[in-house]
Coordinates of C-alpha atoms in Angstrom, one line a residue:
Chain A
M264 CA 79.2 298.2 92.3
E265 CA 80.6 301.7 93.6
T266 CA 81.2 301.8 97.4
I267 CA 80.0 304.9 99.3
L268 CA 80.8 303.9 103.1
T269 CA 82.8 301.2 104.9
V270 CA 82.0 300.6 108.2
N271 CA 84.4 298.6 110.1
H272 CA 84.1 297.0 113.8
L273 CA 83.4 300.4 114.7
S274 CA 82.8 300.8 118.2
K275 CA 82.0 303.8 120.9
N276 CA 81.8 303.9 124.6
Y277 CA 80.7 306.5 126.7
G278 CA 82.3 305.8 129.7
R279 CA 81.0 302.2 130.5
V280 CA 78.1 302.4 128.2
Q281 CA 78.9 300.9 125.1
A282 CA 76.8 302.8 122.2
V283 CA 78.0 300.8 119.3
K284 CA 79.9 297.6 119.5
D285 CA 81.6 296.1 116.6
L286 CA 79.6 297.2 113.8
S287 CA 80.2 296.7 110.1
F288 CA 78.5 297.2 107.0
T289 CA 78.8 299.0 103.8
I290 CA 76.8 301.3 101.9
E291 CA 76.7 301.0 98.0
K292 CA 75.8 303.5 95.3
G293 CA 71.9 303.8 94.3
N294 CA 70.2 301.8 97.3
V295 CA 68.1 303.4 99.8
Y296 CA 68.9 301.9 103.0
G297 CA 67.2 302.0 106.2
I298 CA 68.9 302.1 109.8
L299 CA 66.5 300.3 111.8
G300 CA 66.4 300.3 115.9
P301 CA 64.9 301.0 119.0
N302 CA 65.3 304.5 120.5
G303 CA 69.0 304.0 122.1
S304 CA 70.4 301.5 119.9
G305 CA 73.1 303.7 118.5
K306 CA 71.6 304.9 115.3
S307 CA 72.4 308.3 116.0
T308 CA 75.9 307.6 117.6
T309 CA 76.9 305.8 114.5
L310 CA 76.0 308.6 112.1
G311 CA 77.4 310.9 114.1
I312 CA 80.6 309.0 114.0
I313 CA 80.6 308.7 110.3
L314 CA 79.6 312.6 110.1
N315 CA 82.6 313.8 112.0
V316 CA 81.0 314.6 115.2
V317 CA 81.4 312.2 117.3
N318 CA 84.9 310.6 118.2
R319 CA 84.9 306.5 117.3
S320 CA 86.5 304.3 120.3
S321 CA 87.9 301.9 117.7
G322 CA 87.1 300.1 114.3
D323 CA 87.3 302.4 111.1
F324 CA 85.2 303.8 108.4
S325 CA 85.9 305.2 104.8
W326 CA 84.4 307.3 102.4
F327 CA 84.5 306.5 99.0
D328 CA 87.0 303.9 99.1
G329 CA 89.1 306.0 101.3
T330 CA 90.5 308.4 98.6
V331 CA 89.8 311.5 100.5
S332 CA 89.3 312.9 103.6
T333 CA 85.8 312.5 106.0
H334 CA 85.6 316.4 105.9
E335 CA 86.3 316.5 102.2
A336 CA 84.0 313.8 101.4
L337 CA 81.5 315.3 103.2
K338 CA 81.2 318.0 101.1
K339 CA 79.8 315.3 98.7
V340 CA 77.2 314.3 101.0
G341 CA 73.6 316.0 102.2
A342 CA 73.0 314.8 106.0
I343 CA 70.4 316.0 108.6
I344 CA 70.8 314.9 112.2
E345 CA 68.3 314.9 114.4
R346 CA 66.7 318.7 114.6
P347 CA 67.2 321.0 111.9
N348 CA 70.2 323.2 113.1
F349 CA 70.6 326.6 111.7
Y350 CA 71.2 330.2 112.6
P351 CA 68.4 331.7 114.0
Y352 CA 68.1 335.1 113.0
M353 CA 69.4 334.7 109.2
T354 CA 66.7 334.1 106.4
A355 CA 66.6 330.8 104.5
V356 CA 68.6 332.0 101.7
Q357 CA 71.0 333.7 104.0
N358 CA 71.5 330.1 105.5
L359 CA 71.8 328.1 102.9
S360 CA 74.5 330.6 100.9
L361 CA 76.5 329.9 103.9
V362 CA 76.2 326.1 103.4
C363 CA 77.4 326.7 100.2
K364 CA 80.6 328.3 101.5
I365 CA 81.2 325.8 103.5
K366 CA 80.4 322.9 100.8
D367 CA 82.1 325.3 98.6
V368 CA 79.8 325.0 95.7
P369 CA 78.4 327.7 93.8
A370 CA 75.3 329.5 95.1
D371 CA 73.0 329.1 92.2
K372 CA 70.8 326.1 93.3
I373 CA 69.4 327.9 96.3
L374 CA 66.5 328.7 94.7
E375 CA 65.7 325.5 92.6
K376 CA 66.2 323.3 96.2
L377 CA 64.1 325.8 97.9
E378 CA 61.5 325.1 95.2
I379 CA 61.9 321.2 95.8
V380 CA 60.9 321.8 99.5
G381 CA 58.2 324.2 99.0
L382 CA 59.9 326.9 100.8
L383 CA 60.2 329.4 98.1
D384 CA 57.6 331.7 98.9
R385 CA 59.3 332.2 102.8
K386 CA 63.1 332.3 101.4
D387 CA 63.5 335.7 102.9
S388 CA 62.0 335.2 106.4
K389 CA 63.9 334.6 109.3
F390 CA 64.7 330.7 110.4
K391 CA 63.7 331.3 113.8
T392 CA 60.0 332.5 112.3
Y393 CA 59.5 328.7 110.8
S394 CA 57.4 326.1 112.2
L395 CA 59.0 322.6 112.7
G396 CA 58.0 321.1 109.7
M397 CA 59.6 324.2 107.5
K398 CA 62.9 324.1 109.7
Q399 CA 63.0 320.3 108.3
R400 CA 62.2 321.0 104.7
L401 CA 64.7 323.7 104.9
A402 CA 67.2 321.2 106.2
I403 CA 66.7 318.8 103.7
A404 CA 66.8 321.9 100.9
S405 CA 70.0 322.5 102.9
A406 CA 71.5 318.6 102.3
L407 CA 70.6 319.0 98.5
L408 CA 72.6 322.3 98.0
N409 CA 75.8 320.0 96.6
D410 CA 73.0 317.3 94.7
P411 CA 75.3 314.6 97.1
E412 CA 76.3 311.1 96.4
I413 CA 74.2 310.4 99.5
L414 CA 71.8 311.7 101.6
I415 CA 71.8 311.2 105.3
L416 CA 68.5 311.9 107.0
D417 CA 68.6 310.7 111.0
E418 CA 64.8 310.5 111.9
P419 CA 63.5 313.0 109.6
T420 CA 59.8 313.3 110.7
N421 CA 60.0 313.0 114.4
G422 CA 57.8 315.9 116.0
L423 CA 55.9 316.7 112.7
D424 CA 52.3 316.5 112.5
P425 CA 50.8 313.9 109.7
Q426 CA 50.9 316.5 106.7
G427 CA 54.4 317.1 107.6
I428 CA 54.9 314.1 107.8
H429 CA 53.6 313.3 104.4
Q430 CA 55.5 316.1 102.8
I431 CA 58.5 314.8 103.9
R432 CA 57.9 311.3 102.9
E433 CA 57.1 312.8 99.4
I434 CA 60.4 314.6 99.0
I435 CA 62.2 311.5 100.0
K436 CA 60.8 309.5 97.3
K437 CA 61.2 312.0 94.8
I438 CA 64.7 312.2 95.7
A439 CA 64.9 308.0 95.5
Q440 CA 63.3 308.3 92.3
Q441 CA 66.4 310.1 91.1
G442 CA 68.8 307.7 92.0
T443 CA 70.5 309.1 95.0
T444 CA 71.7 307.2 97.5
I445 CA 69.8 307.5 100.8
L446 CA 70.5 306.3 104.3
L447 CA 67.5 306.9 106.3
A448 CA 67.6 306.6 110.5
S449 CA 64.1 305.9 112.1
H450 CA 62.5 303.8 114.4
L451 CA 59.6 304.4 112.6
L452 CA 59.1 300.8 110.3
D453 CA 56.2 301.5 108.1
E454 CA 58.2 304.7 107.1
V455 CA 61.2 302.8 106.0
E456 CA 59.6 299.7 104.9
K457 CA 57.9 302.0 102.3
V458 CA 61.4 303.5 101.2
C459 CA 63.9 301.2 101.9
S460 CA 65.3 298.8 99.9
H461 CA 68.4 297.5 102.4
V462 CA 68.1 297.6 106.2
V463 CA 70.5 297.4 108.9
I464 CA 69.2 296.4 112.3
L465 CA 70.6 297.2 115.2
Q466 CA 69.8 296.5 118.7
K467 CA 72.2 298.0 122.3
G468 CA 74.7 298.9 119.7
E469 CA 74.9 295.7 117.9
K470 CA 73.7 294.5 113.9
L471 CA 71.3 292.2 114.0
Y472 CA 71.1 292.4 110.3
S473 CA 72.5 293.8 107.4
G474 CA 70.9 293.2 104.0
P475 CA 67.8 293.3 101.5
V476 CA 64.8 294.0 103.5
D477 CA 62.9 290.8 102.0
E478 CA 65.6 288.6 103.0
M479 CA 65.8 289.8 106.2
L480 CA 63.9 286.3 107.6
A481 CA 64.4 283.1 105.5
S482 CA 60.6 283.0 105.0
H483 CA 58.0 282.1 102.2
G484 CA 55.2 284.2 103.7
F485 CA 51.6 283.1 105.5
F486 CA 48.3 282.8 104.0
E487 CA 45.0 284.0 105.7
L488 CA 42.1 282.4 105.1
R489 CA 38.8 282.1 105.5
C490 CA 35.9 279.6 105.0
D491 CA 32.5 277.9 106.3
D492 CA 34.3 274.5 108.3
M493 CA 37.1 276.5 110.1
E494 CA 37.7 273.3 112.0
K495 CA 37.9 270.9 109.0
L496 CA 40.7 273.5 107.6
K497 CA 42.5 273.7 110.5
N498 CA 42.9 269.8 110.8
L499 CA 43.9 269.5 106.9
L500 CA 46.4 272.5 107.5
E501 CA 48.2 270.5 110.4
E502 CA 48.3 267.5 108.6
D503 CA 50.0 269.1 105.6
K504 CA 53.9 269.2 105.9
R505 CA 54.2 272.4 103.7
F506 CA 52.2 274.4 106.4
G507 CA 54.4 275.2 109.7
K508 CA 52.4 277.1 112.4
I509 CA 48.8 277.4 111.7
I510 CA 46.7 280.5 114.1
L511 CA 43.6 280.7 114.5
E512 CA 42.5 284.3 115.3
T513 CA 38.4 285.1 115.8
D514 CA 37.5 284.3 112.7
T515 CA 40.4 284.2 110.3
M516 CA 43.2 281.7 110.1
T517 CA 46.8 282.3 109.7
A518 CA 49.0 279.7 107.8
Y519 CA 52.6 280.2 107.7
L520 CA 54.5 278.4 104.7
E521 CA 57.2 276.3 105.4
E522 CA 57.9 275.8 101.5
E523 CA 57.2 278.0 98.4
M524 CA 53.4 277.9 97.5
S525 CA 51.3 280.1 95.1
A526 CA 47.7 281.3 96.2
V527 CA 46.3 279.1 93.1
D528 CA 47.5 275.9 94.1
L529 CA 46.2 276.5 97.7
N530 CA 43.3 277.7 96.5
Q531 CA 43.2 274.2 94.1
W532 CA 44.3 272.0 97.3
A533 CA 41.4 273.3 99.2
F534 CA 38.7 272.8 96.7
N535 CA 39.9 269.3 96.6
Q536 CA 39.8 268.4 100.0
G537 CA 36.1 269.5 99.7
L538 CA 36.4 273.2 101.0
V539 CA 35.4 276.9 99.1
L540 CA 37.6 279.9 100.6
S541 CA 35.6 282.7 101.2
H542 CA 39.0 284.7 101.9
L543 CA 42.3 284.1 100.5
V544 CA 45.3 286.5 100.8
K545 CA 49.3 285.4 100.6
R546 CA 51.2 288.4 102.3
K547 CA 54.9 288.8 103.5
E548 CA 55.5 289.5 107.2
S549 CA 55.5 293.5 107.3
L550 CA 58.6 295.1 108.3
E551 CA 57.2 295.5 111.4
E552 CA 56.5 291.6 112.3
Q553 CA 59.9 290.8 110.9
F554 CA 61.9 293.5 112.8
L555 CA 59.9 292.2 116.2
T556 CA 60.9 288.7 115.5
L557 CA 64.6 289.6 114.8
T558 CA 64.9 291.8 117.9
K559 CA 62.9 289.1 120.2
K560 CA 65.5 286.6 119.9
Chain B
M193 CA 92.0 331.5 103.7
K194 CA 89.3 333.7 101.7
R195 CA 86.4 331.4 102.1
L196 CA 86.8 331.0 105.5
L197 CA 87.0 334.6 106.5
H198 CA 83.7 334.8 103.9
I199 CA 81.8 332.1 105.8
E200 CA 82.6 334.0 109.1
F201 CA 81.8 337.1 107.8
I202 CA 78.2 335.9 106.7
K203 CA 77.6 334.6 110.5
L204 CA 78.8 337.9 112.1
W205 CA 77.2 340.7 109.7
N206 CA 74.0 339.0 109.6
N207 CA 73.7 339.2 113.5
R208 CA 72.1 342.5 114.2
A209 CA 73.8 342.1 117.9
S210 CA 77.3 341.8 116.6
R211 CA 76.9 344.0 113.6
V212 CA 75.6 346.7 116.1
L213 CA 79.0 346.3 118.4
I214 CA 81.2 346.2 116.1
I215 CA 79.6 349.6 114.6
S216 CA 79.7 351.2 117.8
Y217 CA 83.2 350.1 118.7
F218 CA 84.9 351.4 115.6
V219 CA 82.3 354.6 116.1
L220 CA 83.9 354.8 119.8
L221 CA 87.5 354.7 118.9
T222 CA 86.8 358.1 116.7
F223 CA 85.2 359.6 119.5
I224 CA 89.3 359.7 121.2
A225 CA 89.2 362.5 118.6
L226 CA 86.5 364.5 120.2
V227 CA 89.2 364.5 123.6
A228 CA 91.1 367.4 121.2
A229 CA 87.7 369.3 121.9
I230 CA 87.8 369.2 125.8
K231 CA 88.6 372.8 127.3
F232 CA 88.0 374.4 130.6
D233 CA 87.7 377.9 130.7
I234 CA 88.4 378.8 134.4
G235 CA 88.5 382.6 135.0
P236 CA 91.8 383.0 134.1
V237 CA 92.8 379.6 133.9
E238 CA 92.5 378.3 130.1
F239 CA 93.0 374.8 129.3
H240 CA 93.1 372.9 126.4
L241 CA 93.6 369.1 126.6
A242 CA 94.6 369.0 123.0
D243 CA 97.6 371.9 124.1
Q244 CA 99.1 369.4 126.8
G245 CA 101.0 367.6 124.3
I246 CA 99.1 364.6 124.6
F247 CA 98.9 364.8 120.2
N248 CA 102.2 365.1 119.9
F249 CA 104.7 362.8 117.9
P250 CA 105.6 360.1 118.6
Y251 CA 103.6 360.4 122.3
I252 CA 100.3 360.5 120.6
W253 CA 101.1 356.8 119.3
H254 CA 101.6 355.8 123.2
F255 CA 98.8 357.2 123.9
N256 CA 96.1 356.5 121.4
T257 CA 96.8 352.9 121.8
F258 CA 96.8 352.9 125.4
I259 CA 93.5 354.2 125.8
T260 CA 92.0 352.8 122.4
A261 CA 92.7 349.1 124.0
I262 CA 90.2 349.8 126.6
F263 CA 87.4 349.8 124.1
K264 CA 88.4 346.2 123.2
L265 CA 85.8 345.2 125.3
F266 CA 83.3 345.4 122.7
L267 CA 84.8 343.1 120.1
A268 CA 85.5 340.5 123.4
I269 CA 81.4 340.4 123.6
V270 CA 81.4 339.7 120.0
I271 CA 83.9 337.0 119.8
V272 CA 83.2 335.2 123.0
S273 CA 79.4 334.8 121.6
M274 CA 80.2 334.1 118.1
M275 CA 81.8 331.2 119.6
A276 CA 79.8 330.1 122.1
N277 CA 76.3 330.4 120.2
E278 CA 77.8 328.4 117.5
Y279 CA 77.2 325.8 120.4
S280 CA 74.1 327.0 121.8
N281 CA 72.3 327.1 118.3
K282 CA 74.2 323.1 117.6
T283 CA 75.4 325.4 114.3
L284 CA 78.9 323.9 115.5
K285 CA 77.7 320.3 114.3
Q286 CA 76.1 321.2 111.2
N287 CA 79.1 322.8 110.0
L288 CA 81.0 320.1 110.7
I289 CA 78.6 318.2 109.2
D290 CA 78.6 320.2 106.2
G291 CA 82.2 319.4 105.6
L292 CA 83.8 322.0 107.4
S293 CA 87.1 320.4 109.2
K294 CA 87.9 321.1 113.2
K295 CA 90.9 322.8 111.9
E296 CA 89.2 325.0 109.7
F297 CA 86.6 325.8 111.9
I298 CA 89.3 327.2 114.7
A299 CA 91.3 329.0 111.9
S300 CA 88.3 330.6 110.5
K301 CA 87.7 331.8 114.1
F302 CA 91.2 332.7 114.4
L303 CA 91.4 334.6 111.3
T304 CA 88.3 336.7 112.2
V305 CA 90.1 337.5 115.4
L306 CA 93.5 338.5 113.8
T307 CA 91.2 340.4 111.2
F308 CA 89.7 342.8 114.0
A309 CA 92.7 343.3 115.7
G310 CA 94.3 344.3 112.5
L311 CA 91.5 346.6 111.5
S312 CA 91.7 348.0 115.1
T313 CA 95.3 348.5 114.4
V314 CA 95.0 350.7 111.3
F315 CA 92.2 352.2 112.5
V316 CA 93.9 353.8 115.4
F317 CA 97.2 354.5 113.3
V318 CA 94.9 356.4 111.1
L319 CA 93.1 358.4 113.2
S320 CA 96.5 358.9 115.2
M321 CA 97.7 360.3 111.7
I322 CA 95.1 362.6 111.4
L323 CA 95.1 364.0 115.1
G324 CA 98.7 364.4 115.3
L325 CA 99.0 366.0 112.1
I326 CA 96.6 368.4 113.3
Y327 CA 97.8 369.3 116.9
S328 CA 101.0 367.7 117.2
D329 CA 104.0 370.5 117.6
Y330 CA 106.8 368.4 115.7
T331 CA 105.8 366.9 112.1
E332 CA 109.1 365.6 111.0
A333 CA 108.9 362.6 109.4
A334 CA 111.6 361.4 111.7
I335 CA 109.8 362.0 114.8
I336 CA 106.2 360.9 113.2
F337 CA 107.6 357.5 112.7
R338 CA 109.2 357.0 116.2
D339 CA 107.7 354.7 118.5
M340 CA 105.8 352.9 116.1
E341 CA 106.4 349.6 118.0
F342 CA 103.2 350.8 120.0
L343 CA 101.0 349.8 117.5
L344 CA 102.9 346.7 116.9
A345 CA 102.3 346.0 120.6
F346 CA 98.8 346.7 120.7
F347 CA 97.9 344.6 117.7
I348 CA 99.6 341.6 119.6
K349 CA 98.0 342.8 122.9
L350 CA 94.3 342.7 121.0
T351 CA 95.2 339.3 119.4
G352 CA 96.2 337.7 122.7
F353 CA 92.6 339.0 124.8
F354 CA 90.7 338.1 121.5
A355 CA 92.2 334.6 121.7
F356 CA 91.6 334.3 125.4
C357 CA 88.2 335.3 124.6
L358 CA 87.8 332.7 121.9
F359 CA 88.9 329.7 124.0
L360 CA 86.5 330.7 127.5
G361 CA 83.7 331.1 124.5
I362 CA 84.4 327.5 123.4
L363 CA 85.2 326.3 126.9
V364 CA 82.2 327.2 128.5
K365 CA 79.6 327.2 125.8
R366 CA 77.4 330.1 126.7
S367 CA 78.2 333.8 125.6
A368 CA 77.1 334.7 129.6
F369 CA 78.6 332.5 131.3
A370 CA 82.0 332.9 129.4
L371 CA 81.8 336.7 129.7
G372 CA 81.5 336.3 133.7
F373 CA 84.5 333.7 133.5
L374 CA 86.5 336.7 132.1
I375 CA 86.1 339.2 134.6
L376 CA 86.3 336.4 137.5
W377 CA 89.7 335.8 135.6
V378 CA 91.0 339.2 136.2
I379 CA 89.9 339.1 139.6
L380 CA 91.5 335.6 140.4
E381 CA 94.8 336.9 138.5
Q382 CA 95.0 339.6 141.1
I383 CA 94.1 337.3 144.3
I384 CA 97.0 334.9 143.2
F385 CA 99.1 337.7 142.9
G386 CA 97.9 338.8 146.2
L387 CA 98.4 335.4 147.8
L388 CA 101.8 334.4 146.7
G389 CA 103.1 338.3 147.9
W390 CA 101.7 337.9 151.3
K391 CA 102.3 334.2 152.1
V392 CA 104.6 332.4 149.7
V393 CA 107.3 334.7 148.6
S394 CA 108.4 338.3 148.3
W395 CA 106.2 341.2 146.6
D396 CA 109.3 342.1 144.3
M397 CA 109.2 337.7 143.0
A398 CA 105.2 337.8 143.1
D399 CA 104.8 341.1 140.7
K400 CA 107.3 339.2 138.5
I401 CA 105.6 335.9 138.5
K402 CA 102.6 337.9 137.9
G403 CA 104.0 339.2 134.5
F404 CA 103.5 335.6 133.3
F405 CA 99.8 335.2 134.1
P406 CA 97.9 336.0 130.8
L407 CA 96.0 339.0 131.2
E408 CA 98.4 340.9 133.2
S409 CA 100.9 340.3 130.2
M410 CA 98.8 341.4 127.7
S411 CA 98.2 345.0 130.4
R412 CA 101.9 345.5 130.7
L413 CA 102.9 345.3 126.8
I414 CA 101.6 349.0 126.6
D415 CA 102.3 350.5 129.9
E416 CA 100.0 353.6 130.9
P417 CA 101.4 356.8 129.3
F418 CA 100.0 359.7 131.7
T419 CA 103.3 360.1 133.6
R420 CA 104.8 360.3 130.5
L421 CA 102.8 363.7 130.0
G422 CA 105.4 367.0 131.0
A423 CA 102.4 368.7 133.0
V424 CA 101.9 365.3 135.1
Q425 CA 106.2 364.9 135.4
A426 CA 106.3 368.3 136.1
V427 CA 103.9 368.2 139.3
A428 CA 105.3 365.2 140.3
N429 CA 108.7 366.9 140.3
Q430 CA 107.0 369.6 142.6
V431 CA 105.8 367.3 145.5
G432 CA 109.7 365.3 145.2
E433 CA 108.6 361.9 143.7
T434 CA 110.5 360.7 140.6
L435 CA 108.4 358.8 138.2
K436 CA 109.9 355.7 136.7
L437 CA 110.9 356.9 132.8
D438 CA 110.9 353.3 131.4
Y439 CA 107.9 353.1 128.9
E440 CA 109.0 350.8 125.8
V441 CA 107.8 347.7 124.8
R442 CA 109.7 345.2 126.0
F443 CA 110.5 342.0 124.4
T444 CA 109.9 339.1 127.1
E445 CA 106.1 340.7 127.5
T446 CA 105.1 340.3 124.2
L447 CA 107.0 337.1 123.8
I448 CA 104.7 335.9 126.9
T449 CA 101.6 337.4 125.3
L450 CA 102.8 335.6 121.9
V451 CA 103.0 332.4 123.8
W452 CA 99.4 332.7 125.5
T453 CA 98.2 333.4 122.3
T454 CA 99.0 330.1 120.6
L455 CA 98.2 328.1 123.7
F456 CA 94.8 329.5 124.0
I457 CA 94.3 329.0 119.9
Y458 CA 95.9 325.7 120.4
W459 CA 93.9 324.4 123.3
S460 CA 90.8 325.7 121.8
F461 CA 91.5 323.3 118.7
A462 CA 92.5 320.3 121.1
L463 CA 88.7 320.8 123.0
L464 CA 86.8 320.9 120.0
K465 CA 88.8 317.7 118.9
K466 CA 88.1 315.8 122.1
R467 CA 84.9 316.9 122.4
D468 CA 81.4 314.7 120.9
L469 CA 78.8 317.0 119.8

């Protein structure tokens, strides 16, 4: 598989504060990556370093197998970090033509990209007249101008209203479907869960996990169960070695699996024990639950 | 290089304030021609400034470069704000993310500075040539093209001054404060000179040291032209004062200005490289 970005033992100190500690990970072409972490965990600093706006303290990183200089590589990258930054006195089209000049790409895709983010009818309005949601969408259009190999988004839905959040997510999904590699930094877990296949989890500048989303915890998932005789069900589950933790919450039992087991098997097993289930759901831990488990350690 | 200049052109020309200032600057330069129209009619005395020899070749090169250099403050405002605004709009960060290298960023700003200085020089050349051909008493080619080094000095002086503005823009990051700092620096150079002469060394020595200060070296590149005028010399002779006759563009002052220009650009680049955005 083609490697887009390699980060090796990267560290960054702001005076005594260590924002990033010995961070290593790689980004492969075609995947959608999420960088997760609480506020202040070093997400933006890491992105700042690989995007040439923050100086690293030690370690290194290389774009596209290190064959090109960072600023040349960035011409093949589309990135939005934090708030959208454009020239307030220029219109959308003027701002985008400037970006085209910087990226050294022809200006003929401006209208097409404005169409994707739904700003075509406001193309000649000055940037300062835009709402936050529109500014964010313009930033995405700008990041797409060069048909980037990788799209980097840092908190793209921060500060937006529900409609704005929805619009941005739809755009991201659309782009992901076209096979563009995406690196999405966020602390909104459902956002990452909806679009990402891989995650890098940071806490206080350190990497806790990097890899596919579903391999984050070595877990087989859990069952949510309900029946008439909850007491009996609890006793039976506790005796069985295939189950680990059993939690009874109001009227629902949650049983964590120690080994693989299908819902059919469980239903059959309960029926054989003389219990008829009124509710049976097999689930995997949500990203949020997994994340909290990981960061608690 | 064309790409870098074009990038800067888009940024400047779409900004109404910059556009107005740039246009005003060049319009003001042409207004020098209006000096020619100054006439006093006081009874029997008829005074026509254009007839006093200020538009004579080669003196006109000296006079016009000195006078037009005063208007450089207009472009200074444009340059300081074009740099400081990149910080306040955070567009510098976006430019770098979009794939402009830090070197290219400084290069695009410095090329703009060179373009401003170059355009001003060409403008002054054309303007002086026209005025001279109309009003000069001498129009022989050998006289017209004498003392052309004033134009070169003008170019170097503007480049140095604008490079200083660029550096202040990066250093201070806020246009109003950067301009304030510029004015403060003008005063500081005088105060340091005063202190040196008063307490540390002789006045002669202090004056020599002052020649090494950035703004002072730039202003000494082109000496004031007024005492060179025939009329002024005549008056001076009458009151028994002899005026200095050394008005040439001197090599040391040119060199000092060029060294400062290099330093300002290098420091701008070093600051940009060192800072996290």
